[in-house]
CSV table of C-alpha atoms and ligand atoms in Angstrom, one decimal:
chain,number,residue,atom,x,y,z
A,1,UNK,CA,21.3,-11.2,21.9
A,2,UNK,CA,18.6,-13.7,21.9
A,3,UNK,CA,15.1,-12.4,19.9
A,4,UNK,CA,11.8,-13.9,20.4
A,5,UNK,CA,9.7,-13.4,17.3
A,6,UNK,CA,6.0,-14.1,17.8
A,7,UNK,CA,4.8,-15.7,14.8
A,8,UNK,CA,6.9,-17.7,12.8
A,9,UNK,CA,6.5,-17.3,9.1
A,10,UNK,CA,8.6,-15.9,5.5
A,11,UNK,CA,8.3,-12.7,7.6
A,12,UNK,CA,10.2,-14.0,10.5
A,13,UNK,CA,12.7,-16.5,8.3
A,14,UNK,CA,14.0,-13.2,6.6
A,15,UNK,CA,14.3,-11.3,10.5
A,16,UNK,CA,16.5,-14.8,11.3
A,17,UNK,CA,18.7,-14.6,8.2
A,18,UNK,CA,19.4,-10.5,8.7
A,19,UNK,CA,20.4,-10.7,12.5
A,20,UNK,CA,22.6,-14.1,12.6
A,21,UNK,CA,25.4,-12.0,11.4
A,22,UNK,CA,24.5,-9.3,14.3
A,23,UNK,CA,25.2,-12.2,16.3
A,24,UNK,CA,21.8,-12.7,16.9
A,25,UNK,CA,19.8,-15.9,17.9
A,26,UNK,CA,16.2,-16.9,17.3
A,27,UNK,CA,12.9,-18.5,18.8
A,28,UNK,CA,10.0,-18.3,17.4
A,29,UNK,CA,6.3,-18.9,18.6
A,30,UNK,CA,3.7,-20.6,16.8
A,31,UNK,CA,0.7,-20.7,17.7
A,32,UNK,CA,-0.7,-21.7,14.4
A,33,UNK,CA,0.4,-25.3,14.3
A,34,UNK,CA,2.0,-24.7,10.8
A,35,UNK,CA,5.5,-22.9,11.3
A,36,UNK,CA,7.7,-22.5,8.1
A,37,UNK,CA,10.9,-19.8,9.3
A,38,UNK,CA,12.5,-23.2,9.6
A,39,UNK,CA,15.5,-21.5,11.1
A,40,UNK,CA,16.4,-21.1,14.8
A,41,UNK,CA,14.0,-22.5,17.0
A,42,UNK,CA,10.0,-23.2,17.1
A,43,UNK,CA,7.9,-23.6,19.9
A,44,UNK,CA,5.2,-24.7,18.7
A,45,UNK,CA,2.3,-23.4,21.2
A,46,UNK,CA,-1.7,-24.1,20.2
A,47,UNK,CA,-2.8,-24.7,23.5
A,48,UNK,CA,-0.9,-21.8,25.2
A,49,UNK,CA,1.4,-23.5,27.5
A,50,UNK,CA,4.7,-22.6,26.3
A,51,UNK,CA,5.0,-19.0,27.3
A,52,UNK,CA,7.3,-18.6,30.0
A,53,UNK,CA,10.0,-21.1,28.4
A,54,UNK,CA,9.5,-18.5,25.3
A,55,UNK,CA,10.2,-15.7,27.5
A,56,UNK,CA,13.2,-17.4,29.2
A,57,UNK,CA,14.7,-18.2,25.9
A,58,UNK,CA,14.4,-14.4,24.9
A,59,UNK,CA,16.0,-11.2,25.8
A,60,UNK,CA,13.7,-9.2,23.9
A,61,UNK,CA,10.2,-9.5,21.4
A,62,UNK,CA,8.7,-8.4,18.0
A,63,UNK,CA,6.6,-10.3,15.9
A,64,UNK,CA,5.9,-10.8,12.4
A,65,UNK,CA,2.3,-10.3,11.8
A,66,UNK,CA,0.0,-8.2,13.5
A,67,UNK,CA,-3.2,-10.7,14.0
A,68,UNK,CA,-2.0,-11.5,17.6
A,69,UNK,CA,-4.1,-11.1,20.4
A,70,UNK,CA,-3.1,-7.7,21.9
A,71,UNK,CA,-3.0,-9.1,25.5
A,72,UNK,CA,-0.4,-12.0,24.6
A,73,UNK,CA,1.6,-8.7,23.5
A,74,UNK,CA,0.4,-6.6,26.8
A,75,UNK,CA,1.8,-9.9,29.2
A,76,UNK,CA,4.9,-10.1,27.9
A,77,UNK,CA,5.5,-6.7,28.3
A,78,UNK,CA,5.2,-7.2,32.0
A,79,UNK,CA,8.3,-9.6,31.3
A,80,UNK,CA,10.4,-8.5,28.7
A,81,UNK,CA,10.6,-5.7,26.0
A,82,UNK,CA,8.2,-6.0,22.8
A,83,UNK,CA,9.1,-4.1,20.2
A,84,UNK,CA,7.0,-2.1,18.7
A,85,UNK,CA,4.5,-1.7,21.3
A,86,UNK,CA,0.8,-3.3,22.2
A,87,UNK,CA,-0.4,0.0,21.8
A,88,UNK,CA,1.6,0.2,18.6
A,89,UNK,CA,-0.1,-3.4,17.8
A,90,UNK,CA,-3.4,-2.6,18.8
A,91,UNK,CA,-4.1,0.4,16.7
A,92,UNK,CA,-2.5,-1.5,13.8
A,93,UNK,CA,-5.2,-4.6,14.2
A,94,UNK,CA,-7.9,-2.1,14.0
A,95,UNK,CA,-8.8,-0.3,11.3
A,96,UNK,CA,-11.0,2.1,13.1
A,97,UNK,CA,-8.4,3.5,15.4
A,98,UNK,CA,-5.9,3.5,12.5
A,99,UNK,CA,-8.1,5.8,10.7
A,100,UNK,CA,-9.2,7.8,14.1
A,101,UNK,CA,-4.9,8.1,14.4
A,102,UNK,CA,-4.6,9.4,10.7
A,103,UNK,CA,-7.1,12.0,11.4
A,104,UNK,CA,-5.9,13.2,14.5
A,105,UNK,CA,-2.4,13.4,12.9
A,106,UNK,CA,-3.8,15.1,9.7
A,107,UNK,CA,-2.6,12.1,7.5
A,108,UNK,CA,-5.2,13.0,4.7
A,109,UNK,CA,-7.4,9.1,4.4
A,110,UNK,CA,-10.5,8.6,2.6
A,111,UNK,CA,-13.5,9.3,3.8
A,112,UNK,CA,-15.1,6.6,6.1
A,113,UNK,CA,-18.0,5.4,8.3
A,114,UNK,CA,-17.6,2.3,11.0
A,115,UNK,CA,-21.0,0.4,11.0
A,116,UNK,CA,-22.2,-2.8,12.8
A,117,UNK,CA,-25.7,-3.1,11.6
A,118,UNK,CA,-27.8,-3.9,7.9
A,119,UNK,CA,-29.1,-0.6,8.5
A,120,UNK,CA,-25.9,1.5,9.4
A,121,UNK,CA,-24.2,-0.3,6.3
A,122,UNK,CA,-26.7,0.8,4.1
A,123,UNK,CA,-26.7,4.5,5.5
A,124,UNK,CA,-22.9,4.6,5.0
A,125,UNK,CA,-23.2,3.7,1.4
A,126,UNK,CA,-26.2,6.1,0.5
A,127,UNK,CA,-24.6,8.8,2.2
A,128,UNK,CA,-20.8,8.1,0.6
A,129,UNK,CA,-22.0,7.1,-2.7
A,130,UNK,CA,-23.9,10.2,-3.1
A,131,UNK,CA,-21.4,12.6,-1.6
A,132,UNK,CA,-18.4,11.5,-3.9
A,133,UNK,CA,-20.5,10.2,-6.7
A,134,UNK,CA,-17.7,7.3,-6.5
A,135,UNK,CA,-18.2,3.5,-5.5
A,136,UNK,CA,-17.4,2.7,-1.7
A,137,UNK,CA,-14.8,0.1,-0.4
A,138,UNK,CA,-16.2,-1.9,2.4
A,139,UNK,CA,-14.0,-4.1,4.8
A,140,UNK,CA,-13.8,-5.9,8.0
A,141,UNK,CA,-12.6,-3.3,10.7
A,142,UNK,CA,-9.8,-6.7,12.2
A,143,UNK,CA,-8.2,-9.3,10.4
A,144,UNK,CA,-8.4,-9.2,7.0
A,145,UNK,CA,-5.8,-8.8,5.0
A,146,UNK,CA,-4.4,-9.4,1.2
A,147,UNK,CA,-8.4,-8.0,0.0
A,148,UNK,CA,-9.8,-10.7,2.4
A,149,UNK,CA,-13.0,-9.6,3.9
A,150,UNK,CA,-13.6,-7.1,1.3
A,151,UNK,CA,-16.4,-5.7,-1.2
A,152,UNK,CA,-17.0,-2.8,-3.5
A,153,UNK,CA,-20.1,-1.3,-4.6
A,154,UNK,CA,-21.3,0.8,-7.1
A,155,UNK,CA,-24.1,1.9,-5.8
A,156,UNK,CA,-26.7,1.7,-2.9
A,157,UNK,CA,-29.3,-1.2,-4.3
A,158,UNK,CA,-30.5,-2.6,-1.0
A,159,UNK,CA,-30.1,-6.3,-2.1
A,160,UNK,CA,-26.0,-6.0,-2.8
A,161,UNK,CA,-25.3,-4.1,0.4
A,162,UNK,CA,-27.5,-6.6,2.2
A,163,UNK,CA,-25.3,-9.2,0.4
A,164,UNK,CA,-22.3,-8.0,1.6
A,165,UNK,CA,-23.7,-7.7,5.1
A,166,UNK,CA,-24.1,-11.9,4.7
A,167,UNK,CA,-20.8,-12.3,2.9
A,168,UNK,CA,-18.6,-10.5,5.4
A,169,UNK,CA,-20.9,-8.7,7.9
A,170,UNK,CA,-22.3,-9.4,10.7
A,171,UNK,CA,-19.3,-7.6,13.0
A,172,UNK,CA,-17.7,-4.4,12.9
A,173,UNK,CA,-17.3,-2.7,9.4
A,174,UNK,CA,-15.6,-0.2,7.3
A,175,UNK,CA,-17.0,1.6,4.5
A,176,UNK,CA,-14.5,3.9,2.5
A,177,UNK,CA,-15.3,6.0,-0.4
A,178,UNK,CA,-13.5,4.8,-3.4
A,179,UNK,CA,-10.2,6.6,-4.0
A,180,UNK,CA,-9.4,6.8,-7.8
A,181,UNK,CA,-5.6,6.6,-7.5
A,182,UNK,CA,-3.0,6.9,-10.2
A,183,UNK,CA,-0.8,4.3,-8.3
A,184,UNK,CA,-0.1,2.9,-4.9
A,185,UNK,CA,3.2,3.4,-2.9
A,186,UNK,CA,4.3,2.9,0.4
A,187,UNK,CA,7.0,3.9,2.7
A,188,UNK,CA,8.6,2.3,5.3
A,189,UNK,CA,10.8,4.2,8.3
A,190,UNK,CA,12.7,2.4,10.8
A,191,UNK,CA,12.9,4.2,14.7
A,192,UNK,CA,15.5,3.3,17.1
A,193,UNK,CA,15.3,3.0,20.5
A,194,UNK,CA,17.2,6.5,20.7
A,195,UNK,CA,14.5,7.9,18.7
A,196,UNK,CA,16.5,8.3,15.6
A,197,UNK,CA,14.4,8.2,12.4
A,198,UNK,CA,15.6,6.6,8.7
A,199,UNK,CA,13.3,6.6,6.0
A,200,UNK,CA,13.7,4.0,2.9
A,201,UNK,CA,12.4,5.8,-1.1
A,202,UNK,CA,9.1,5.5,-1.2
A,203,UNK,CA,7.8,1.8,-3.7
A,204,UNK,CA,5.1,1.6,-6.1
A,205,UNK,CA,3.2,-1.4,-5.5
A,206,UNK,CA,1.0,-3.1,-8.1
A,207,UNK,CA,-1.9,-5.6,-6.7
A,208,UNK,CA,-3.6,-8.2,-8.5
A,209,UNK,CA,-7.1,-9.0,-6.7
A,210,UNK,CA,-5.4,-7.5,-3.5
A,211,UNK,CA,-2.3,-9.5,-3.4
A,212,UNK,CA,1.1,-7.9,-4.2
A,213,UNK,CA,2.8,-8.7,-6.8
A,214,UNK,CA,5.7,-6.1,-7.6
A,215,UNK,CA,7.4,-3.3,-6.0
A,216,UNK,CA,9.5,-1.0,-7.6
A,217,UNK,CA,12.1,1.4,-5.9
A,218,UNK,CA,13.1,4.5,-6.1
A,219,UNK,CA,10.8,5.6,-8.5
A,220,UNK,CA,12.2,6.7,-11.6
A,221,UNK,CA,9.7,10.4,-11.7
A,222,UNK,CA,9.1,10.9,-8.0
A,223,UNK,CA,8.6,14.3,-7.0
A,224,UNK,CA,11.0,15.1,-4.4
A,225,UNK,CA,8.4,17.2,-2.2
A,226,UNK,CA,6.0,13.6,-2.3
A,227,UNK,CA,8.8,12.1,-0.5
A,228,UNK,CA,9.2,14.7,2.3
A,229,UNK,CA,5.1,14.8,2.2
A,230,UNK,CA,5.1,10.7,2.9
A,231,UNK,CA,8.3,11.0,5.6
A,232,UNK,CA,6.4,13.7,7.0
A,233,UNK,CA,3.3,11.6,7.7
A,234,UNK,CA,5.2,8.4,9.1
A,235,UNK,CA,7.4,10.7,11.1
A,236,UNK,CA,4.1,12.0,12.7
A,237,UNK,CA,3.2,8.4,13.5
A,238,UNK,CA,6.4,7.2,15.1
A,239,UNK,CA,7.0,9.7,17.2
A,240,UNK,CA,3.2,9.8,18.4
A,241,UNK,CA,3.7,6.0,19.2
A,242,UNK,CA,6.7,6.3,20.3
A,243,UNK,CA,7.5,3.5,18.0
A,244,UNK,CA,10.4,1.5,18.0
A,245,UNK,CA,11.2,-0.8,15.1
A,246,UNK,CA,9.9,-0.7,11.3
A,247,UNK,CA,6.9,1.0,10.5
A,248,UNK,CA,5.0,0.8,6.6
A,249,UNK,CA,2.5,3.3,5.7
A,250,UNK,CA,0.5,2.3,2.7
A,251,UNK,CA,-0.7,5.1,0.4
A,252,UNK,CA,-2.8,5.9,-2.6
A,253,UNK,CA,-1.4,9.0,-4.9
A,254,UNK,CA,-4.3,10.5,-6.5
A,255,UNK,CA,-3.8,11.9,-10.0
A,256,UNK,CA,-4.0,15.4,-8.7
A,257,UNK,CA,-0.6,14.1,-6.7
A,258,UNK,CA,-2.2,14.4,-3.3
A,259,UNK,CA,-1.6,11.4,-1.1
A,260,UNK,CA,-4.3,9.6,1.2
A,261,UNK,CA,-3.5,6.8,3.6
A,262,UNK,CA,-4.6,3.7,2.9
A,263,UNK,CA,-3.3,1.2,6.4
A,264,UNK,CA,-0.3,0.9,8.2
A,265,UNK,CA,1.7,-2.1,9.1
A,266,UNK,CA,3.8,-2.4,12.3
A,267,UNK,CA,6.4,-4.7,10.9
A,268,UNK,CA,8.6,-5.4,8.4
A,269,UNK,CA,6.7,-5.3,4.6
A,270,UNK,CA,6.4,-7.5,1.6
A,271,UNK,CA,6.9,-4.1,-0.1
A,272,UNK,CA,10.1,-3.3,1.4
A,273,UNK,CA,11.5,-6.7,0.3
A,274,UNK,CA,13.3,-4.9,-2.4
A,275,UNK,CA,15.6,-3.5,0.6
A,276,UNK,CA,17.4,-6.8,0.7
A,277,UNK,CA,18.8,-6.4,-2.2
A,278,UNK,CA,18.7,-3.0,-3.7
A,279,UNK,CA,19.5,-1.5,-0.5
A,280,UNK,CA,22.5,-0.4,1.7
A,281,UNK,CA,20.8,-2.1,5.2
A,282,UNK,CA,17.5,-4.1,4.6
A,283,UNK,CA,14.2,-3.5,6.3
A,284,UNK,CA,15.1,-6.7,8.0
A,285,UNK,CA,18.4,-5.6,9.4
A,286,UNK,CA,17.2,-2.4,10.2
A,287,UNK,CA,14.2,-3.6,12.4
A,288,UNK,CA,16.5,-5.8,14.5
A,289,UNK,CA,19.0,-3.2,15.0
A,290,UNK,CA,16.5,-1.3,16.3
A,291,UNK,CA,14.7,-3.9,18.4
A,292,UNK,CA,18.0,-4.7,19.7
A,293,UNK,CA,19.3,-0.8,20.9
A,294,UNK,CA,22.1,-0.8,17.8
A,295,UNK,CA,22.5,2.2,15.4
A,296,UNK,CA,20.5,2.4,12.7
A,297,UNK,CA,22.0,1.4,9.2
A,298,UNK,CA,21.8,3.5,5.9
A,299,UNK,CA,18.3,3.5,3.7
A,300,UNK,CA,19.8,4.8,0.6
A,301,UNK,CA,19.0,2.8,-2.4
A,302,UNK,CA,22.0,1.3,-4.4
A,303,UNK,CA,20.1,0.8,-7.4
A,304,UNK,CA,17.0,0.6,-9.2
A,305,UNK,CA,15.3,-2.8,-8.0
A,306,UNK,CA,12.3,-4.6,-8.6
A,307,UNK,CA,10.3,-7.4,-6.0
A,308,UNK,CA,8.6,-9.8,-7.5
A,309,UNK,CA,6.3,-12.2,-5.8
A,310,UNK,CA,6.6,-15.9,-6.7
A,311,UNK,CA,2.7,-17.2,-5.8
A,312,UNK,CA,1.4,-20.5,-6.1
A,313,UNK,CA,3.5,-22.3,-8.4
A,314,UNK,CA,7.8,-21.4,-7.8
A,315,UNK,CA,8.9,-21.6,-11.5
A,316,UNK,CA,12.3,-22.8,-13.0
A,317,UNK,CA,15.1,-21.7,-11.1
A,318,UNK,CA,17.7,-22.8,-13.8
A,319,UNK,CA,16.0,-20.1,-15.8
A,320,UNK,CA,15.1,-17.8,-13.3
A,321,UNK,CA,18.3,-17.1,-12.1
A,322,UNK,CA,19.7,-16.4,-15.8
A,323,UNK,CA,18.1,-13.5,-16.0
A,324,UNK,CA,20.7,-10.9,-15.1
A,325,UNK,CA,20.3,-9.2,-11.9
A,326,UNK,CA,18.6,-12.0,-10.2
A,327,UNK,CA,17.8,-12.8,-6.9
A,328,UNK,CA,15.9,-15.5,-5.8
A,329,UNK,CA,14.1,-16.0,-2.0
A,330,UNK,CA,12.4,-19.0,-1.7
A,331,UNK,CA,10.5,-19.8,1.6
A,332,UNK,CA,10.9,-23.4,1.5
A,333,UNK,CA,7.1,-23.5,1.1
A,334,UNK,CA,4.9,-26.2,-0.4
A,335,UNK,CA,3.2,-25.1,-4.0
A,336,UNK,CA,-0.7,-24.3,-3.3
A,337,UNK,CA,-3.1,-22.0,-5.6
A,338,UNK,CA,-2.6,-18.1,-4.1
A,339,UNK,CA,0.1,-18.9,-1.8
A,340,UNK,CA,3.5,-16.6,-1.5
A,341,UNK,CA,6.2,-19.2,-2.0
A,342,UNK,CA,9.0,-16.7,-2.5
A,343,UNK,CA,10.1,-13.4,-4.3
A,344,UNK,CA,12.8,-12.3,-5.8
A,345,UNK,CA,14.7,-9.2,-6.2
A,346,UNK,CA,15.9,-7.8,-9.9
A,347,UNK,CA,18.1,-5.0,-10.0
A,348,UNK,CA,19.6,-3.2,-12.6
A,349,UNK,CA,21.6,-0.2,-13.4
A,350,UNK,CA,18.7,1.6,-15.1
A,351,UNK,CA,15.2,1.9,-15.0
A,352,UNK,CA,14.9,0.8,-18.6
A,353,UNK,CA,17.4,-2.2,-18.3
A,354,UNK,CA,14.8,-3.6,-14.9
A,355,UNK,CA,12.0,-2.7,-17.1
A,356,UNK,CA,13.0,-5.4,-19.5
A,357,UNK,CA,14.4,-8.1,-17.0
A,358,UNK,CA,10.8,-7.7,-15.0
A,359,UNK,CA,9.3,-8.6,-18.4
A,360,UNK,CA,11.7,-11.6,-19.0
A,361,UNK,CA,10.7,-12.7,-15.4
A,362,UNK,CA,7.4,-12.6,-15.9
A,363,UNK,CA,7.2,-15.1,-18.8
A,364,UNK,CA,9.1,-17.1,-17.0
A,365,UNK,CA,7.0,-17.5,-14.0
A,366,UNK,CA,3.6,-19.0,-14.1
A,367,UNK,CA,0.1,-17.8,-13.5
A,368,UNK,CA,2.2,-14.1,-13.0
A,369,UNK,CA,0.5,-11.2,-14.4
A,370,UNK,CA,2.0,-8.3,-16.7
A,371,UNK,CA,3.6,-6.0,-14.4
A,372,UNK,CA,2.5,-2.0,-14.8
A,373,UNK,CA,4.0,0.7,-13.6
A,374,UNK,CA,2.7,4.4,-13.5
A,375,UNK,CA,6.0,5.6,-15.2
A,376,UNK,CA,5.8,3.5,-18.3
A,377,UNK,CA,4.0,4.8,-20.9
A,378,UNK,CA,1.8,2.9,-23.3
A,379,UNK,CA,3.2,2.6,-26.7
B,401,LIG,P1,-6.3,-3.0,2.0
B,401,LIG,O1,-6.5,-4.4,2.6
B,401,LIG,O2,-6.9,-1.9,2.7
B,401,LIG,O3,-4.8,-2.8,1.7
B,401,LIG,O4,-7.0,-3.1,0.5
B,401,LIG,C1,-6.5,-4.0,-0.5
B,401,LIG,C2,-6.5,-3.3,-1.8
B,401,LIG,O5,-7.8,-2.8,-2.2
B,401,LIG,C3,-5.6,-2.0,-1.9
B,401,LIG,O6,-4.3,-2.3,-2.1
B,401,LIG,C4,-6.3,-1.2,-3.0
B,401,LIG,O7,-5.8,-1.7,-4.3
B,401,LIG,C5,-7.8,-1.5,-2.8
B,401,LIG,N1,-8.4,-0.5,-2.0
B,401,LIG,C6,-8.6,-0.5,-0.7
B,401,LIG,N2,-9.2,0.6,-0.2
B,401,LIG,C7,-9.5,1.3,-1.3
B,401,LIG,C8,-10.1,2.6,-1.5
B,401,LIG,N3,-10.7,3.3,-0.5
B,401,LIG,N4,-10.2,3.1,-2.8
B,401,LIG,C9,-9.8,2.3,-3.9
B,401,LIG,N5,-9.1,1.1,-3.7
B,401,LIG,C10,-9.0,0.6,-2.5
């Protein structure tokens, strides 16, 4: 079967290597001018010309990101099948009708005002700050992503929320009330075209200014009921977008163990990286299969793993790879302050024995910071 993968980054690289034993075959479009899957084949399309030989190189489409115009997605659909949907796309892209989705669904989310104007801003963070007696998160309502377009505030002082109106206003906002979580998690599911449902353990995911920089699955002291709680809430979301593919939900657990939803991702995750090796299908494997009308493969952990980002400079592989249960993705990217060059997978056959090669990992990879965990406790 021959995929067409809008987009054509690490994202769509990893896609490439899971489905070429499927017997799958690959083209990607760019329309970035800077490809790097580097595997199958590129069109390379700024001036959007190169559509239709895309689509008669393809029997059917996904994409890797989610910053794609929704009617490029909505026109090929007139053509061939995209998986997941536009509509699946365009409520992804949008904070605002992610949120508006949550709450219709009863997928608990923190509190939140959309605002386009100085003066809506500023009524938004008087009215949150006061009601939760908590700082507010404010965001851009489309395209930002990794803590990009983003601000918090302590309080309501006119000249920092009419800063943040010049730093990232002047369109659509979010403003969130601050959710004091003990960690973050997220789950992925995978839907088939049959409708059938597999959901992968549920990853705590720690971020350094935004960016991710490990995941940890399963979780050594997760409550079986937050599982089922978490299933329940992406179940509600596939089956209302009659979603075909892999889905991530991102979450915050609050210390009273509640879960809120943070945003949702209609593609395959950095935080489900883990999957390639410390599961019994990948997310990658399992988002083709889907995309391409096969059976669904098994989610079920194999052992405790940990992902660990490899940003802006790559490290010593020599030494890297010494560290038991090692296993290295590179993306065959250039080294550049904050960019995601790679990650790699560590598993182990406890959750004490990964504790320890994370640590020996992270001393061996520059500029990475100490990982924490909300199951470790501090000595
Ligand atoms: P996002 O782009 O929405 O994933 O936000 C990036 C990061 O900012 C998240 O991973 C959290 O660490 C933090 N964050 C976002 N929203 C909130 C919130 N409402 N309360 C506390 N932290 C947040």
């Amino acid at each position: 079967m021959r995929i067409g993968i809008l987009g054509a980054g690490q994202l769509g690289q990893m896609l490439a290597l899971a489905g070429y034993p499927l017997g799958q075959r690959f083209t990607f479009l760019d329309t970035t001018g800077n490809p790097s899957a580097d595997i199958g084949q590129t069109l390379v399309d700024k001036n959007n010309t190169r559509l239709t030989e895309f689509l008669n190189q393809v029997d059917v489409v996904s994409y890797e990101f989610e910053h794609l115009p929704v009617a490029l997605v909505s026109e090929i659909e007139q053509h061939k099948p995209v998986y997941p949907s536009s509509r699946a796309l365009q409520i992804c892209q949008n904070r605002g009708l992610e949120k508006a989705l949550f709450t219709q669904l009863a997928i608990p989310t923190p509190e939140y005002h959309l605002v386009n104007s100085l003066e809506t801003l500023q009524q938004a963070v008087t009215d949150l700050t006061t009601k939760h007696q908590k700082p507010v998160v404010i965001k851009t309502v489309t395209e930002g992503y990794d803590g990009k377009g983003q601000a918090v505030l302590k309080n309501d002082a006119k000249d920092e929320v009419a800063d943040v109106w010049q730093r990232i206003g002047n369109r659509e906002l979010i403003v969130e009330a601050f959710i004091d979580f003990v960690r973050e998690v997220s789950i992925i599911a995978v839907r088939s075209q049959a409708g059938e449902v597999r959901f992968y353990p549920m990853a705590e995911n720690h971020h350094v200014d935004g960016i991710l920089r490990y995941s940890f699955a399963p979780l050594p002291n997760l409550n079986p009921q937050l599982q089922e709680q978490a299933e329940g809430y992406i179940q509600a979301l596939l089956n209302e977008l009659d979603y075909v593919g892999v889905l991530t939900l991102e979450l915050f657990q609050q210390e009273n163990g509640q879960l809120m939803a943070n945003e949702m991702a209609p593609r395959v995750h950095n935080s489900g990286h883990w999957t390639q090796n410390g599961s019994v299908t990948s997310q990658f494997e399992n988002h083709l299969r889907a995309v391409a009308g096969l059976p669904l493969g098994s989610t079920t952990a194999t052992s405790p793993t940990c992902m660990v980002n490899i940003i802006g400079r790559a490290g010593d592989a020599q030494a890297l790879l010494k560290v038991k249960g090692c296993h290295l993705h590179l993306y065959g990217k250039e080294e550049r302050a904050g960019r995601k060059l790679g990650h790699l997978n560590l598993v182990a056959e406890t959750t004490s024995e990964l504790l320890a090669q994370v640590n020996q990992v992270t001393k061996l990879l520059p500029d990475a910071p100490a990982a924490k965990f909300s199951f470790v406790t501090k000595d």
